Amino acid sequence: REIGDRLIELKSELEDLEMRECVLDQQRVWVQQSIKNVTEDSHNLPLAYVKHEDICGCFKDDTLLAVRAPSGTQLDVPIPEAVQNDQRKYQIHLKSTIGPIDVLLINQD
Amino acid sequence: AQECQNLEVERQRRLERIKQKQGQLQELILQQIAFKRLVQRNRAAEQHAGRAPPPNSVINLPFIIVNTSKRTVIDCSISNDKFEYLFNFDNMFEIHDDIEVLKRMGMACGLEAGRCSPEDLKEARALVPKALEPYVTEMATGPITNVYMTGA
Amino acid sequence: SCLTPNSAYTYRINGSPSKELTDINRMIRQGGV
């Protein structure tokens, strides 16, 4: 009888969880659409920028590269391999098929 | 008993999926709040200054940032049409997207860390649809942990 | 052109989630292990 009771309890809980998952899916779609509306709004687009000092304030003392690229641009980071003298080689490869990529060097010095 | 065990497994799977989806929703909510606050800040600054900042002093969204030590030597090769870049670094680097930068700037009201003042919470709640306000309230004190149910 | 899913991490700008960048950064920090 305990197993029977547990079975009923589980079925009810699963129904409840299914409903909650549906609600979550719906809410995610809403928020995604809302973000799209806000970011593509012509009144907001000209104001969607950060200043150089904003970025420098987030990454103190680092050399920074700001990359602006068309949607879908592929960024590949090969797994670093040790070359001579145990020096690892780190690379970033950017490839666009739609338009040019802009890279800005922000050197805080 | 076998059916009970199967349902237990299913229950666990669903709970994991719901937890993951709540995390994704949390991230989307942060994005919306951060973006709106950025636009508000810039609008207020431009109105105060009476003009927009010079174009070469700002970076428009979306962007990504690559950061590395200032001692790193970076070698850059660019194709003629600028469709392709290859960077070689002699040291480690990190890559962050614009939303991460906005969070570090404080544009997400501290919600990403679960630390949000009452004033910032009030402002953050006003930037999302009413149905999502309970999420924002809960994020103010930590990540969403309860399986939260709001009206569809 | 020699890159494969086994030899490189790929992120698509405005397409991949932020988590992909977190994974890349972790991989770099761990020295490719």
PDB file of C-alpha atoms in Angstrom:
ATOM      1  CA  ARG A   1       0.000   0.000   0.000  1.00  0.00           C
ATOM      2  CA  GLU A   2       2.918   2.378   0.710  1.00  0.00           C
ATOM      3  CA  ILE A   3       4.229   1.816  -2.796  1.00  0.00           C
ATOM      4  CA  GLY A   4       0.753   2.404  -4.175  1.00  0.00           C
ATOM      5  CA  ASP A   5       0.466   5.684  -2.280  1.00  0.00           C
ATOM      6  CA  ARG A   6       3.920   6.721  -3.437  1.00  0.00           C
ATOM      7  CA  LEU A   7       2.942   5.904  -7.023  1.00  0.00           C
ATOM      8  CA  ILE A   8      -0.086   8.186  -6.854  1.00  0.00           C
ATOM      9  CA  GLU A   9       2.026  10.902  -5.268  1.00  0.00           C
ATOM     10  CA  LEU A  10       4.688  10.609  -7.970  1.00  0.00           C
ATOM     11  CA  LYS A  11       2.187  10.751 -10.827  1.00  0.00           C
ATOM     12  CA  SER A  12       0.640  13.873  -9.378  1.00  0.00           C
ATOM     13  CA  GLU A  13       4.060  15.458  -8.889  1.00  0.00           C
ATOM     14  CA  LEU A  14       5.074  14.626 -12.449  1.00  0.00           C
ATOM     15  CA  GLU A  15       1.944  16.301 -13.784  1.00  0.00           C
ATOM     16  CA  ASP A  16       2.759  19.353 -11.710  1.00  0.00           C
ATOM     17  CA  LEU A  17       6.376  19.390 -12.955  1.00  0.00           C
ATOM     18  CA  GLU A  18       5.227  19.057 -16.560  1.00  0.00           C
ATOM     19  CA  MET A  19       3.010  22.085 -16.124  1.00  0.00           C
ATOM     20  CA  ARG A  20       5.826  24.072 -14.536  1.00  0.00           C
ATOM     21  CA  GLU A  21       8.167  23.153 -17.361  1.00  0.00           C
ATOM     22  CA  CYS A  22       5.581  24.375 -19.889  1.00  0.00           C
ATOM     23  CA  VAL A  23       5.284  27.658 -18.019  1.00  0.00           C
ATOM     24  CA  LEU A  24       9.067  28.026 -18.011  1.00  0.00           C
ATOM     25  CA  ASP A  25       9.249  27.358 -21.741  1.00  0.00           C
ATOM     26  CA  GLN A  26       6.588  29.972 -22.357  1.00  0.00           C
ATOM     27  CA  GLN A  27       8.327  32.517 -20.160  1.00  0.00           C
ATOM     28  CA  ARG A  28      11.629  31.895 -21.902  1.00  0.00           C
ATOM     29  CA  VAL A  29      10.019  32.591 -25.269  1.00  0.00           C
ATOM     30  CA  TRP A  30       8.506  35.798 -23.869  1.00  0.00           C
ATOM     31  CA  VAL A  31      11.784  37.088 -22.504  1.00  0.00           C
ATOM     32  CA  GLN A  32      13.661  36.196 -25.681  1.00  0.00           C
ATOM     33  CA  GLN A  33      11.114  38.100 -27.724  1.00  0.00           C
ATOM     34  CA  SER A  34      11.228  40.992 -25.281  1.00  0.00           C
ATOM     35  CA  ILE A  35      15.013  41.165 -25.535  1.00  0.00           C
ATOM     36  CA  LYS A  36      14.774  41.109 -29.314  1.00  0.00           C
ATOM     37  CA  ASN A  37      12.226  43.945 -29.270  1.00  0.00           C
ATOM     38  CA  VAL A  38      14.307  46.041 -26.924  1.00  0.00           C
ATOM     39  CA  THR A  39      17.643  45.504 -28.664  1.00  0.00           C
ATOM     40  CA  GLU A  40      16.203  46.116 -32.130  1.00  0.00           C
ATOM     41  CA  ASP A  41      14.170  49.163 -31.140  1.00  0.00           C
ATOM     42  CA  SER A  42      15.352  52.077 -33.290  1.00  0.00           C
ATOM     43  CA  HIS A  43      15.229  54.405 -30.263  1.00  0.00           C
ATOM     44  CA  ASN A  44      17.501  52.140 -28.257  1.00  0.00           C
ATOM     45  CA  LEU A  45      20.017  51.141 -30.910  1.00  0.00           C
ATOM     46  CA  PRO A  46      21.932  54.450 -30.947  1.00  0.00           C
ATOM     47  CA  LEU A  47      22.193  54.263 -27.145  1.00  0.00           C
ATOM     48  CA  ALA A  48      23.488  50.693 -26.961  1.00  0.00           C
ATOM     49  CA  TYR A  49      27.171  51.398 -26.422  1.00  0.00           C
ATOM     50  CA  VAL A  50      29.798  51.308 -23.726  1.00  0.00           C
ATOM     51  CA  LYS A  51      32.606  53.776 -23.312  1.00  0.00           C
ATOM     52  CA  HIS A  52      36.266  52.829 -23.320  1.00  0.00           C
ATOM     53  CA  GLU A  53      36.565  53.686 -19.642  1.00  0.00           C
ATOM     54  CA  ASP A  54      33.640  51.348 -18.890  1.00  0.00           C
ATOM     55  CA  ILE A  55      35.553  48.440 -20.387  1.00  0.00           C
ATOM     56  CA  CYS A  56      38.883  49.437 -18.873  1.00  0.00           C
ATOM     57  CA  GLY A  57      37.218  49.574 -15.480  1.00  0.00           C
ATOM     58  CA  CYS A  58      36.146  45.962 -15.833  1.00  0.00           C
ATOM     59  CA  PHE A  59      39.546  44.610 -16.850  1.00  0.00           C
ATOM     60  CA  LYS A  60      42.138  46.574 -14.950  1.00  0.00           C
ATOM     61  CA  ASP A  61      45.687  46.621 -16.310  1.00  0.00           C
ATOM     62  CA  ASP A  62      44.929  44.204 -19.124  1.00  0.00           C
ATOM     63  CA  THR A  63      45.399  44.693 -22.819  1.00  0.00           C
ATOM     64  CA  LEU A  64      41.979  44.494 -24.434  1.00  0.00           C
ATOM     65  CA  LEU A  65      40.727  43.675 -27.898  1.00  0.00           C
ATOM     66  CA  ALA A  66      37.137  44.644 -28.684  1.00  0.00           C
ATOM     67  CA  VAL A  67      35.721  42.591 -31.534  1.00  0.00           C
ATOM     68  CA  ARG A  68      32.642  43.595 -33.516  1.00  0.00           C
ATOM     69  CA  ALA A  69      31.602  41.044 -36.082  1.00  0.00           C
ATOM     70  CA  PRO A  70      28.493  40.035 -38.055  1.00  0.00           C
ATOM     71  CA  SER A  71      26.172  37.464 -36.463  1.00  0.00           C
ATOM     72  CA  GLY A  72      27.342  33.966 -37.102  1.00  0.00           C
ATOM     73  CA  THR A  73      31.020  34.863 -37.284  1.00  0.00           C
ATOM     74  CA  GLN A  74      32.958  31.838 -36.193  1.00  0.00           C
ATOM     75  CA  LEU A  75      35.500  32.183 -33.414  1.00  0.00           C
ATOM     76  CA  ASP A  76      37.803  29.187 -33.025  1.00  0.00           C
ATOM     77  CA  VAL A  77      40.209  28.671 -30.162  1.00  0.00           C
ATOM     78  CA  PRO A  78      42.542  25.755 -30.814  1.00  0.00           C
ATOM     79  CA  ILE A  79      43.448  23.706 -27.796  1.00  0.00           C
ATOM     80  CA  PRO A  80      46.855  25.087 -26.769  1.00  0.00           C
ATOM     81  CA  GLU A  81      49.782  22.886 -27.567  1.00  0.00           C
ATOM     82  CA  ALA A  82      53.178  22.956 -25.974  1.00  0.00           C
ATOM     83  CA  VAL A  83      55.885  23.966 -28.412  1.00  0.00           C
ATOM     84  CA  GLN A  84      59.584  24.373 -27.742  1.00  0.00           C
ATOM     85  CA  ASN A  85      60.728  25.162 -24.199  1.00  0.00           C
ATOM     86  CA  ASP A  86      57.322  24.337 -22.787  1.00  0.00           C
ATOM     87  CA  GLN A  87      55.901  27.551 -24.262  1.00  0.00           C
ATOM     88  CA  ARG A  88      52.248  27.110 -25.076  1.00  0.00           C
ATOM     89  CA  LYS A  89      50.766  28.590 -28.200  1.00  0.00           C
ATOM     90  CA  TYR A  90      47.461  30.393 -27.788  1.00  0.00           C
ATOM     91  CA  GLN A  91      45.400  31.380 -30.802  1.00  0.00           C
ATOM     92  CA  ILE A  92      42.116  32.927 -31.778  1.00  0.00           C
ATOM     93  CA  HIS A  93      40.820  32.518 -35.288  1.00  0.00           C
ATOM     94  CA  LEU A  94      37.927  34.679 -36.468  1.00  0.00           C
ATOM     95  CA  LYS A  95      36.124  33.965 -39.718  1.00  0.00           C
ATOM     96  CA  SER A  96      33.152  35.777 -41.150  1.00  0.00           C
ATOM     97  CA  THR A  97      31.185  34.935 -44.289  1.00  0.00           C
ATOM     98  CA  ILE A  98      28.818  37.918 -44.214  1.00  0.00           C
ATOM     99  CA  GLY A  99      30.840  41.065 -43.660  1.00  0.00           C
ATOM    100  CA  PRO A 100      34.081  42.510 -42.320  1.00  0.00           C
ATOM    101  CA  ILE A 101      35.183  42.130 -38.729  1.00  0.00           C
ATOM    102  CA  ASP A 102      36.331  45.140 -36.726  1.00  0.00           C
ATOM    103  CA  VAL A 103      38.868  44.766 -33.962  1.00  0.00           C
ATOM    104  CA  LEU A 104      39.841  47.629 -31.703  1.00  0.00           C
ATOM    105  CA  LEU A 105      42.872  47.542 -29.475  1.00  0.00           C
ATOM    106  CA  ILE A 106      42.201  49.152 -26.118  1.00  0.00           C
ATOM    107  CA  ASN A 107      45.508  49.593 -24.378  1.00  0.00           C
ATOM    108  CA  GLN A 108      45.017  51.249 -21.039  1.00  0.00           C
ATOM    109  CA  ASP A 109      48.486  52.771 -21.018  1.00  0.00           C
TER     110      ASP A 109
ATOM    111  CA  ALA B   1       7.585  -1.078  -7.317  1.00  0.00           C
ATOM    112  CA  GLN B   2       9.283  -1.067 -10.719  1.00  0.00           C
ATOM    113  CA  GLU B   3       6.902   1.595 -11.981  1.00  0.00           C
ATOM    114  CA  CYS B   4       7.620   3.595  -8.828  1.00  0.00           C
ATOM    115  CA  GLN B   5      11.332   3.421  -9.499  1.00  0.00           C
ATOM    116  CA  ASN B   6      10.842   4.478 -13.127  1.00  0.00           C
ATOM    117  CA  LEU B   7       8.760   7.445 -12.067  1.00  0.00           C
ATOM    118  CA  GLU B   8      11.373   8.435  -9.494  1.00  0.00           C
ATOM    119  CA  VAL B   9      13.987   8.515 -12.243  1.00  0.00           C
ATOM    120  CA  GLU B  10      11.661  10.522 -14.465  1.00  0.00           C
ATOM    121  CA  ARG B  11      10.950  12.920 -11.614  1.00  0.00           C
ATOM    122  CA  GLN B  12      14.669  13.478 -11.072  1.00  0.00           C
ATOM    123  CA  ARG B  13      15.209  14.092 -14.787  1.00  0.00           C
ATOM    124  CA  ARG B  14      12.415  16.642 -14.932  1.00  0.00           C
ATOM    125  CA  LEU B  15      13.691  18.444 -11.855  1.00  0.00           C
ATOM    126  CA  GLU B  16      17.136  18.708 -13.437  1.00  0.00           C
ATOM    127  CA  ARG B  17      15.660  20.011 -16.678  1.00  0.00           C
ATOM    128  CA  ILE B  18      13.535  22.560 -14.844  1.00  0.00           C
ATOM    129  CA  LYS B  19      16.562  23.708 -12.856  1.00  0.00           C
ATOM    130  CA  GLN B  20      18.515  24.158 -16.096  1.00  0.00           C
ATOM    131  CA  LYS B  21      15.685  26.071 -17.759  1.00  0.00           C
ATOM    132  CA  GLN B  22      15.304  28.309 -14.739  1.00  0.00           C
ATOM    133  CA  GLY B  23      19.006  29.107 -14.989  1.00  0.00           C
ATOM    134  CA  GLN B  24      18.583  30.015 -18.640  1.00  0.00           C
ATOM    135  CA  LEU B  25      15.581  32.174 -17.845  1.00  0.00           C
ATOM    136  CA  GLN B  26      17.539  33.842 -15.073  1.00  0.00           C
ATOM    137  CA  GLU B  27      20.301  34.684 -17.534  1.00  0.00           C
ATOM    138  CA  LEU B  28      17.824  36.113 -20.043  1.00  0.00           C
ATOM    139  CA  ILE B  29      16.225  38.280 -17.365  1.00  0.00           C
ATOM    140  CA  LEU B  30      19.666  39.614 -16.418  1.00  0.00           C
ATOM    141  CA  GLN B  31      20.351  40.431 -20.061  1.00  0.00           C
ATOM    142  CA  GLN B  32      17.130  42.382 -20.388  1.00  0.00           C
ATOM    143  CA  ILE B  33      17.721  44.366 -17.207  1.00  0.00           C
ATOM    144  CA  ALA B  34      21.367  45.095 -18.052  1.00  0.00           C
ATOM    145  CA  PHE B  35      20.576  46.274 -21.569  1.00  0.00           C
ATOM    146  CA  LYS B  36      17.724  48.517 -20.486  1.00  0.00           C
ATOM    147  CA  ARG B  37      19.801  50.076 -17.719  1.00  0.00           C
ATOM    148  CA  LEU B  38      22.643  50.723 -20.129  1.00  0.00           C
ATOM    149  CA  VAL B  39      20.322  52.512 -22.538  1.00  0.00           C
ATOM    150  CA  GLN B  40      18.835  54.533 -19.671  1.00  0.00           C
ATOM    151  CA  ARG B  41      22.289  55.537 -18.442  1.00  0.00           C
ATOM    152  CA  ASN B  42      23.464  56.604 -21.874  1.00  0.00           C
ATOM    153  CA  ARG B  43      20.274  58.503 -22.599  1.00  0.00           C
ATOM    154  CA  ALA B  44      20.600  60.421 -19.331  1.00  0.00           C
ATOM    155  CA  ALA B  45      24.293  61.129 -19.964  1.00  0.00           C
ATOM    156  CA  GLU B  46      23.630  62.426 -23.487  1.00  0.00           C
ATOM    157  CA  GLN B  47      20.814  64.632 -22.277  1.00  0.00           C
ATOM    158  CA  HIS B  48      23.043  66.015 -19.541  1.00  0.00           C
ATOM    159  CA  ALA B  49      25.931  66.632 -21.938  1.00  0.00           C
ATOM    160  CA  GLY B  50      23.651  67.891 -24.674  1.00  0.00           C
ATOM    161  CA  ARG B  51      25.315  65.664 -27.248  1.00  0.00           C
ATOM    162  CA  ALA B  52      26.298  62.105 -28.065  1.00  0.00           C
ATOM    163  CA  PRO B  53      29.846  60.981 -27.253  1.00  0.00           C
ATOM    164  CA  PRO B  54      32.387  60.994 -30.098  1.00  0.00           C
ATOM    165  CA  PRO B  55      31.990  57.807 -32.175  1.00  0.00           C
ATOM    166  CA  ASN B  56      35.604  56.755 -31.651  1.00  0.00           C
ATOM    167  CA  SER B  57      35.244  56.842 -27.879  1.00  0.00           C
ATOM    168  CA  VAL B  58      32.514  54.197 -27.632  1.00  0.00           C
ATOM    169  CA  ILE B  59      31.968  50.605 -28.668  1.00  0.00           C
ATOM    170  CA  ASN B  60      28.527  49.647 -29.887  1.00  0.00           C
ATOM    171  CA  LEU B  61      26.840  46.455 -28.799  1.00  0.00           C
ATOM    172  CA  PRO B  62      27.125  43.624 -29.618  1.00  0.00           C
ATOM    173  CA  PHE B  63      30.789  42.935 -29.152  1.00  0.00           C
ATOM    174  CA  ILE B  64      33.130  40.519 -27.451  1.00  0.00           C
ATOM    175  CA  ILE B  65      36.235  41.383 -25.451  1.00  0.00           C
ATOM    176  CA  VAL B  66      39.499  39.480 -25.446  1.00  0.00           C
ATOM    177  CA  ASN B  67      41.631  40.376 -22.447  1.00  0.00           C
ATOM    178  CA  THR B  68      45.181  39.363 -21.703  1.00  0.00           C
ATOM    179  CA  SER B  69      48.061  40.541 -19.569  1.00  0.00           C
ATOM    180  CA  LYS B  70      49.637  43.787 -20.757  1.00  0.00           C
ATOM    181  CA  ARG B  71      52.929  41.872 -21.031  1.00  0.00           C
ATOM    182  CA  THR B  72      51.465  39.497 -23.614  1.00  0.00           C
ATOM    183  CA  VAL B  73      52.818  39.773 -27.124  1.00  0.00           C
ATOM    184  CA  ILE B  74      50.030  39.549 -29.676  1.00  0.00           C
ATOM    185  CA  ASP B  75      50.654  38.776 -33.321  1.00  0.00           C
ATOM    186  CA  CYS B  76      47.758  39.612 -35.622  1.00  0.00           C
ATOM    187  CA  SER B  77      47.173  38.575 -39.225  1.00  0.00           C
ATOM    188  CA  ILE B  78      44.245  40.070 -41.122  1.00  0.00           C
ATOM    189  CA  SER B  79      42.882  39.128 -44.525  1.00  0.00           C
ATOM    190  CA  ASN B  80      42.615  41.944 -47.092  1.00  0.00           C
ATOM    191  CA  ASP B  81      38.835  42.013 -46.901  1.00  0.00           C
ATOM    192  CA  LYS B  82      38.855  41.835 -43.057  1.00  0.00           C
ATOM    193  CA  PHE B  83      36.709  38.719 -43.123  1.00  0.00           C
ATOM    194  CA  GLU B  84      39.358  36.705 -41.341  1.00  0.00           C
ATOM    195  CA  TYR B  85      41.700  37.359 -38.417  1.00  0.00           C
ATOM    196  CA  LEU B  86      44.278  35.194 -36.752  1.00  0.00           C
ATOM    197  CA  PHE B  87      45.701  36.177 -33.370  1.00  0.00           C
ATOM    198  CA  ASN B  88      48.683  34.495 -31.787  1.00  0.00           C
ATOM    199  CA  PHE B  89      49.305  35.139 -28.103  1.00  0.00           C
ATOM    200  CA  ASP B  90      52.354  34.107 -26.141  1.00  0.00           C
ATOM    201  CA  ASN B  91      50.290  34.006 -22.972  1.00  0.00           C
ATOM    202  CA  MET B  92      46.792  33.089 -21.794  1.00  0.00           C
ATOM    203  CA  PHE B  93      43.779  35.181 -22.649  1.00  0.00           C
ATOM    204  CA  GLU B  94      40.088  35.291 -21.774  1.00  0.00           C
ATOM    205  CA  ILE B  95      37.068  36.034 -23.916  1.00  0.00           C
ATOM    206  CA  HIS B  96      33.900  37.711 -22.616  1.00  0.00           C
ATOM    207  CA  ASP B  97      30.731  38.785 -24.334  1.00  0.00           C
ATOM    208  CA  ASP B  98      29.068  42.187 -23.959  1.00  0.00           C
ATOM    209  CA  ILE B  99      26.565  40.948 -21.379  1.00  0.00           C
ATOM    210  CA  GLU B 100      29.420  39.854 -19.119  1.00  0.00           C
ATOM    211  CA  VAL B 101      30.904  43.332 -19.486  1.00  0.00           C
ATOM    212  CA  LEU B 102      27.555  44.909 -18.576  1.00  0.00           C
ATOM    213  CA  LYS B 103      27.344  42.717 -15.482  1.00  0.00           C
ATOM    214  CA  ARG B 104      30.844  43.768 -14.419  1.00  0.00           C
ATOM    215  CA  MET B 105      29.824  47.378 -14.932  1.00  0.00           C
ATOM    216  CA  GLY B 106      27.004  46.828 -12.443  1.00  0.00           C
ATOM    217  CA  MET B 107      24.252  47.117 -15.016  1.00  0.00           C
ATOM    218  CA  ALA B 108      22.510  43.996 -13.714  1.00  0.00           C
ATOM    219  CA  CYS B 109      21.977  45.580 -10.269  1.00  0.00           C
ATOM    220  CA  GLY B 110      24.054  42.886  -8.559  1.00  0.00           C
ATOM    221  CA  LEU B 111      21.410  40.277  -9.387  1.00  0.00           C
ATOM    222  CA  GLU B 112      24.030  38.061 -11.037  1.00  0.00           C
ATOM    223  CA  ALA B 113      25.699  37.680  -7.653  1.00  0.00           C
ATOM    224  CA  GLY B 114      22.499  37.545  -5.621  1.00  0.00           C
ATOM    225  CA  ARG B 115      23.414  40.856  -3.973  1.00  0.00           C
ATOM    226  CA  CYS B 116      21.011  43.634  -4.729  1.00  0.00           C
ATOM    227  CA  SER B 117      20.071  46.685  -2.681  1.00  0.00           C
ATOM    228  CA  PRO B 118      16.363  47.415  -2.091  1.00  0.00           C
ATOM    229  CA  GLU B 119      16.538  50.475  -4.359  1.00  0.00           C
ATOM    230  CA  ASP B 120      18.188  48.519  -7.171  1.00  0.00           C
ATOM    231  CA  LEU B 121      15.679  45.709  -6.716  1.00  0.00           C
ATOM    232  CA  LYS B 122      12.811  48.140  -7.153  1.00  0.00           C
ATOM    233  CA  GLU B 123      14.412  49.442 -10.334  1.00  0.00           C
ATOM    234  CA  ALA B 124      15.138  45.937 -11.655  1.00  0.00           C
ATOM    235  CA  ARG B 125      11.573  44.763 -11.070  1.00  0.00           C
ATOM    236  CA  ALA B 126      10.271  47.701 -13.096  1.00  0.00           C
ATOM    237  CA  LEU B 127      12.361  46.591 -16.075  1.00  0.00           C
ATOM    238  CA  VAL B 128      10.750  43.169 -16.542  1.00  0.00           C
ATOM    239  CA  PRO B 129       7.183  42.044 -17.270  1.00  0.00           C
ATOM    240  CA  LYS B 130       5.007  41.666 -14.169  1.00  0.00           C
ATOM    241  CA  ALA B 131       4.860  37.890 -14.451  1.00  0.00           C
ATOM    242  CA  LEU B 132       8.631  37.720 -14.049  1.00  0.00           C
ATOM    243  CA  GLU B 133       8.948  40.075 -11.098  1.00  0.00           C
ATOM    244  CA  PRO B 134       8.931  37.210  -8.571  1.00  0.00           C
ATOM    245  CA  TYR B 135      12.019  35.793 -10.311  1.00  0.00           C
ATOM    246  CA  VAL B 136      13.826  39.102  -9.925  1.00  0.00           C
ATOM    247  CA  THR B 137      12.903  39.275  -6.242  1.00  0.00           C
ATOM    248  CA  GLU B 138      14.260  35.810  -5.664  1.00  0.00           C
ATOM    249  CA  MET B 139      17.436  36.496  -7.678  1.00  0.00           C
ATOM    250  CA  ALA B 140      18.132  39.476  -5.430  1.00  0.00           C
ATOM    251  CA  THR B 141      19.011  37.135  -2.599  1.00  0.00           C
ATOM    252  CA  GLY B 142      20.568  34.266  -4.578  1.00  0.00           C
ATOM    253  CA  PRO B 143      20.057  32.048  -7.616  1.00  0.00           C
ATOM    254  CA  ILE B 144      16.564  30.691  -8.291  1.00  0.00           C
ATOM    255  CA  THR B 145      16.374  27.546  -6.213  1.00  0.00           C
ATOM    256  CA  ASN B 146      12.718  26.793  -5.813  1.00  0.00           C
ATOM    257  CA  VAL B 147      10.747  25.369  -8.640  1.00  0.00           C
ATOM    258  CA  TYR B 148       8.859  28.558  -9.183  1.00  0.00           C
ATOM    259  CA  MET B 149       5.325  28.639 -10.490  1.00  0.00           C
ATOM    260  CA  THR B 150       3.791  31.779 -11.941  1.00  0.00           C
ATOM    261  CA  GLY B 151       0.683  32.260 -14.032  1.00  0.00           C
ATOM    262  CA  ALA B 152       0.989  31.400 -17.694  1.00  0.00           C
TER     263      ALA B 152
ATOM    264  CA  SER C   1      41.619  24.879 -42.011  1.00  0.00           C
ATOM    265  CA  CYS C   2      43.000  22.032 -39.929  1.00  0.00           C
ATOM    266  CA  LEU C   3      40.738  22.713 -36.992  1.00  0.00           C
ATOM    267  CA  THR C   4      38.293  20.008 -35.956  1.00  0.00           C
ATOM    268  CA  PRO C   5      35.909  19.688 -33.017  1.00  0.00           C
ATOM    269  CA  ASN C   6      38.615  17.618 -31.324  1.00  0.00           C
ATOM    270  CA  SER C   7      41.289  20.250 -31.724  1.00  0.00           C
ATOM    271  CA  ALA C   8      39.434  23.513 -31.166  1.00  0.00           C
ATOM    272  CA  TYR C   9      36.553  25.116 -29.344  1.00  0.00           C
ATOM    273  CA  THR C  10      34.121  27.049 -31.511  1.00  0.00           C
ATOM    274  CA  TYR C  11      31.927  29.988 -30.563  1.00  0.00           C
ATOM    275  CA  ARG C  12      29.528  31.742 -32.895  1.00  0.00           C
ATOM    276  CA  ILE C  13      29.100  35.461 -32.373  1.00  0.00           C
ATOM    277  CA  ASN C  14      25.462  36.253 -31.577  1.00  0.00           C
ATOM    278  CA  GLY C  15      24.705  32.571 -31.880  1.00  0.00           C
ATOM    279  CA  SER C  16      26.355  30.609 -29.092  1.00  0.00           C
ATOM    280  CA  PRO C  17      25.448  30.945 -25.415  1.00  0.00           C
ATOM    281  CA  SER C  18      27.813  32.656 -22.958  1.00  0.00           C
ATOM    282  CA  LYS C  19      28.569  29.277 -21.443  1.00  0.00           C
ATOM    283  CA  GLU C  20      30.661  28.419 -24.507  1.00  0.00           C
ATOM    284  CA  LEU C  21      32.998  31.305 -23.682  1.00  0.00           C
ATOM    285  CA  THR C  22      33.191  30.140 -20.083  1.00  0.00           C
ATOM    286  CA  ASP C  23      34.239  26.711 -21.336  1.00  0.00           C
ATOM    287  CA  ILE C  24      36.867  28.248 -23.618  1.00  0.00           C
ATOM    288  CA  ASN C  25      38.294  30.346 -20.790  1.00  0.00           C
ATOM    289  CA  ARG C  26      38.439  27.323 -18.509  1.00  0.00           C
ATOM    290  CA  MET C  27      40.204  25.324 -21.206  1.00  0.00           C
ATOM    291  CA  ILE C  28      42.794  28.065 -21.719  1.00  0.00           C
ATOM    292  CA  ARG C  29      43.394  28.408 -17.980  1.00  0.00           C
ATOM    293  CA  GLN C  30      43.932  24.690 -17.662  1.00  0.00           C
ATOM    294  CA  GLY C  31      46.507  24.834 -20.433  1.00  0.00           C
ATOM    295  CA  GLY C  32      44.512  22.788 -22.858  1.00  0.00           C
ATOM    296  CA  VAL C  33      44.084  19.812 -20.545  1.00  0.00           C
TER     297      VAL C  33
END
